């Protein structure tokens, strides 16, 4: 059985040697593969290079509040506001504001009290501009409410009307 396949191979090789036409296709065949190979290899690295940037950009979207150091007992419970929490406070809302400020600064954030610059009222409310290199800046709005303190993160500082509405809630 092993001898039969060996005989078949020499019979196939014998007709190829006398034919004079195969050398022409052979010379054309080696010319075609080199252009195909670089074209096939070039898109692969480019496509691979394009994939990592979207992967890196995706986690940055939720990042602004992902590591926010919420107050103890805080619950997302604000009517009509996203990124808003209500927390009971044991002492005063000012103590809660100082606690949040200290927690954020410990994470490398810079907080600037801009309450007087953006609001006509300053009783029971504090607004901080929050920033950190490499992250989107935002405003931390703290409002004293009956049950404790309400705080929300927004792209723009809250208006006096918004603060008054929350204080009445």
Coordinates of C-alpha atoms in Angstrom, one line a residue:
X1 CA 0.0 0.0 0.0
X2 CA 2.8 2.4 0.7
X3 CA 4.5 1.7 -2.7
X4 CA 1.4 2.8 -4.6
X5 CA 1.4 6.5 -3.5
X6 CA 5.1 6.8 -4.2
X7 CA 4.5 5.7 -7.8
X8 CA 1.7 8.2 -8.2
X9 CA 3.9 11.1 -7.3
X10 CA 6.6 10.5 -9.9
X11 CA 3.9 10.1 -12.6
X12 CA 2.5 13.5 -11.8
X13 CA 6.0 15.1 -11.7
X14 CA 7.0 13.6 -15.1
X15 CA 4.4 15.5 -17.3
X16 CA 5.3 18.9 -15.6
X17 CA 8.9 18.7 -16.6
X18 CA 8.5 18.4 -20.4
X19 CA 5.8 21.0 -20.7
X20 CA 7.2 24.4 -21.8
X21 CA 4.1 26.5 -20.9
X22 CA 4.3 26.2 -17.0
X23 CA 7.3 28.5 -16.7
X24 CA 5.3 31.5 -17.9
X25 CA 2.6 31.2 -15.3
X26 CA 5.2 30.5 -12.6
X27 CA 7.0 33.8 -13.4
X28 CA 3.7 35.7 -13.2
X29 CA 2.6 33.9 -10.0
X30 CA 5.6 35.1 -7.8
X31 CA 5.0 38.7 -8.9
X32 CA 1.4 38.6 -7.7
X33 CA 1.9 37.4 -4.1
X34 CA 4.2 40.2 -2.9
X35 CA 1.7 43.0 -3.6
X36 CA -1.1 41.0 -2.0
X37 CA 1.0 40.3 1.1
X38 CA 1.8 43.9 2.0
X39 CA -1.8 45.0 1.2
X40 CA -3.1 42.2 3.5
X41 CA -0.7 43.1 6.3
X42 CA -1.1 46.9 6.2
X43 CA -4.9 47.0 7.2
X44 CA -4.4 44.5 10.0
X45 CA -2.1 46.7 12.2
X46 CA -4.2 49.8 11.3
X47 CA -7.4 48.1 12.4
X48 CA -5.8 46.7 15.5
X49 CA -4.4 50.2 16.4
X50 CA -7.9 51.7 16.1
X51 CA -9.5 49.3 18.6
X52 CA -7.7 50.4 21.8
X53 CA -8.6 54.1 21.8
X54 CA -12.4 53.4 22.0
X55 CA -11.8 50.9 24.8
X56 CA -9.9 53.6 26.7
X57 CA -12.5 56.3 26.0
X58 CA -15.4 54.2 27.2
X59 CA -14.5 54.1 30.9
X60 CA -14.0 57.9 30.9
X61 CA -17.7 58.6 30.4
X62 CA -18.9 57.4 33.8
X63 CA -15.8 58.5 35.5
X64 CA -16.8 62.0 36.8
X65 CA -18.9 60.6 39.7
X66 CA -17.8 56.9 39.7
X67 CA -15.4 57.4 42.7
X68 CA -17.6 60.1 44.5
X69 CA -17.2 59.6 48.3
X70 CA -20.9 59.6 49.2
X71 CA -22.0 60.5 52.7
X72 CA -23.1 57.7 55.0
X73 CA -26.8 56.9 54.5
X74 CA -27.0 58.8 51.3
X75 CA -29.8 57.7 48.9
X76 CA -30.5 58.7 45.3
X77 CA -33.8 60.3 46.0
X78 CA -34.3 63.6 44.3
X79 CA -37.3 64.5 42.2
X80 CA -36.4 65.1 38.6
X81 CA -32.6 65.4 39.2
X82 CA -29.9 63.0 38.0
X83 CA -26.8 62.4 40.2
X84 CA -28.6 63.7 43.3
X85 CA -28.6 62.2 46.8
X86 CA -30.3 62.9 50.1
X87 CA -28.5 62.1 53.3
X88 CA -29.5 62.4 56.9
X89 CA -26.9 64.3 59.0
X90 CA -26.3 63.9 62.7
X91 CA -25.0 67.4 63.4
X92 CA -25.4 70.1 60.7
X93 CA -25.5 70.3 56.9
X94 CA -22.3 72.5 57.2
X95 CA -20.5 69.5 58.8
X96 CA -21.7 67.3 56.0
X97 CA -20.4 69.9 53.4
X98 CA -17.0 70.0 55.2
X99 CA -16.9 66.2 55.3
X100 CA -17.6 65.9 51.5
X101 CA -15.0 68.6 50.8
X102 CA -12.4 66.8 52.9
X103 CA -13.2 63.4 51.2
X104 CA -12.9 64.9 47.7
X105 CA -9.7 66.8 48.5
X106 CA -8.2 63.5 49.8
X107 CA -8.9 62.0 46.3
X108 CA -6.9 64.8 44.7
X109 CA -9.8 67.1 43.7
X110 CA -9.7 70.9 44.1
X111 CA -12.9 72.5 45.4
X112 CA -13.7 76.2 45.1
X113 CA -16.6 77.6 47.0
X114 CA -18.5 79.7 44.4
X115 CA -21.8 80.1 46.2
X116 CA -21.6 83.9 46.5
X117 CA -20.6 84.2 42.8
X118 CA -23.5 82.2 41.4
X119 CA -26.4 82.7 43.8
X120 CA -28.1 85.6 45.4
X121 CA -28.8 83.5 48.5
X122 CA -26.3 81.9 50.7
X123 CA -28.4 80.5 53.6
X124 CA -28.6 76.7 53.7
X125 CA -26.7 76.2 50.4
X126 CA -23.2 75.8 49.3
X127 CA -21.9 75.3 45.7
X128 CA -18.4 74.1 44.9
X129 CA -16.6 74.0 41.6
X130 CA -14.9 70.6 41.6
X131 CA -11.9 69.9 39.4
X132 CA -9.1 67.4 39.0
X133 CA -6.4 67.2 36.3
X134 CA -7.4 64.8 33.5
X135 CA -11.1 64.7 34.5
X136 CA -14.2 66.7 33.6
X137 CA -15.0 69.5 36.0
X138 CA -18.4 69.8 37.6
X139 CA -20.3 71.6 40.4
X140 CA -21.2 70.1 43.7
X141 CA -24.4 71.7 44.9
X142 CA -25.3 71.2 48.6
X143 CA -28.7 72.2 50.0
X144 CA -29.9 72.0 53.6
X145 CA -33.2 70.2 53.8
X146 CA -35.5 69.1 56.7
X147 CA -34.2 65.5 56.6
X148 CA -30.5 66.4 56.4
X149 CA -28.6 67.5 53.3
X150 CA -29.3 67.1 49.6
X151 CA -26.4 67.2 47.2
X152 CA -26.1 66.9 43.4
X153 CA -23.4 67.1 40.8
X154 CA -24.2 69.2 37.7
X155 CA -22.4 70.6 34.7
X156 CA -23.6 74.1 35.6
X157 CA -24.2 75.5 39.1
X158 CA -27.8 75.4 40.4
X159 CA -29.9 78.6 40.2
X160 CA -31.5 80.3 43.2
X161 CA -34.9 79.0 42.0
X162 CA -33.7 75.4 41.8
X163 CA -32.2 75.7 45.3
X164 CA -35.4 77.2 46.8
X165 CA -37.5 74.4 45.1
X166 CA -35.2 71.8 46.7
X167 CA -35.3 73.4 50.1
X168 CA -39.1 73.3 50.1
X169 CA -39.2 69.6 49.0

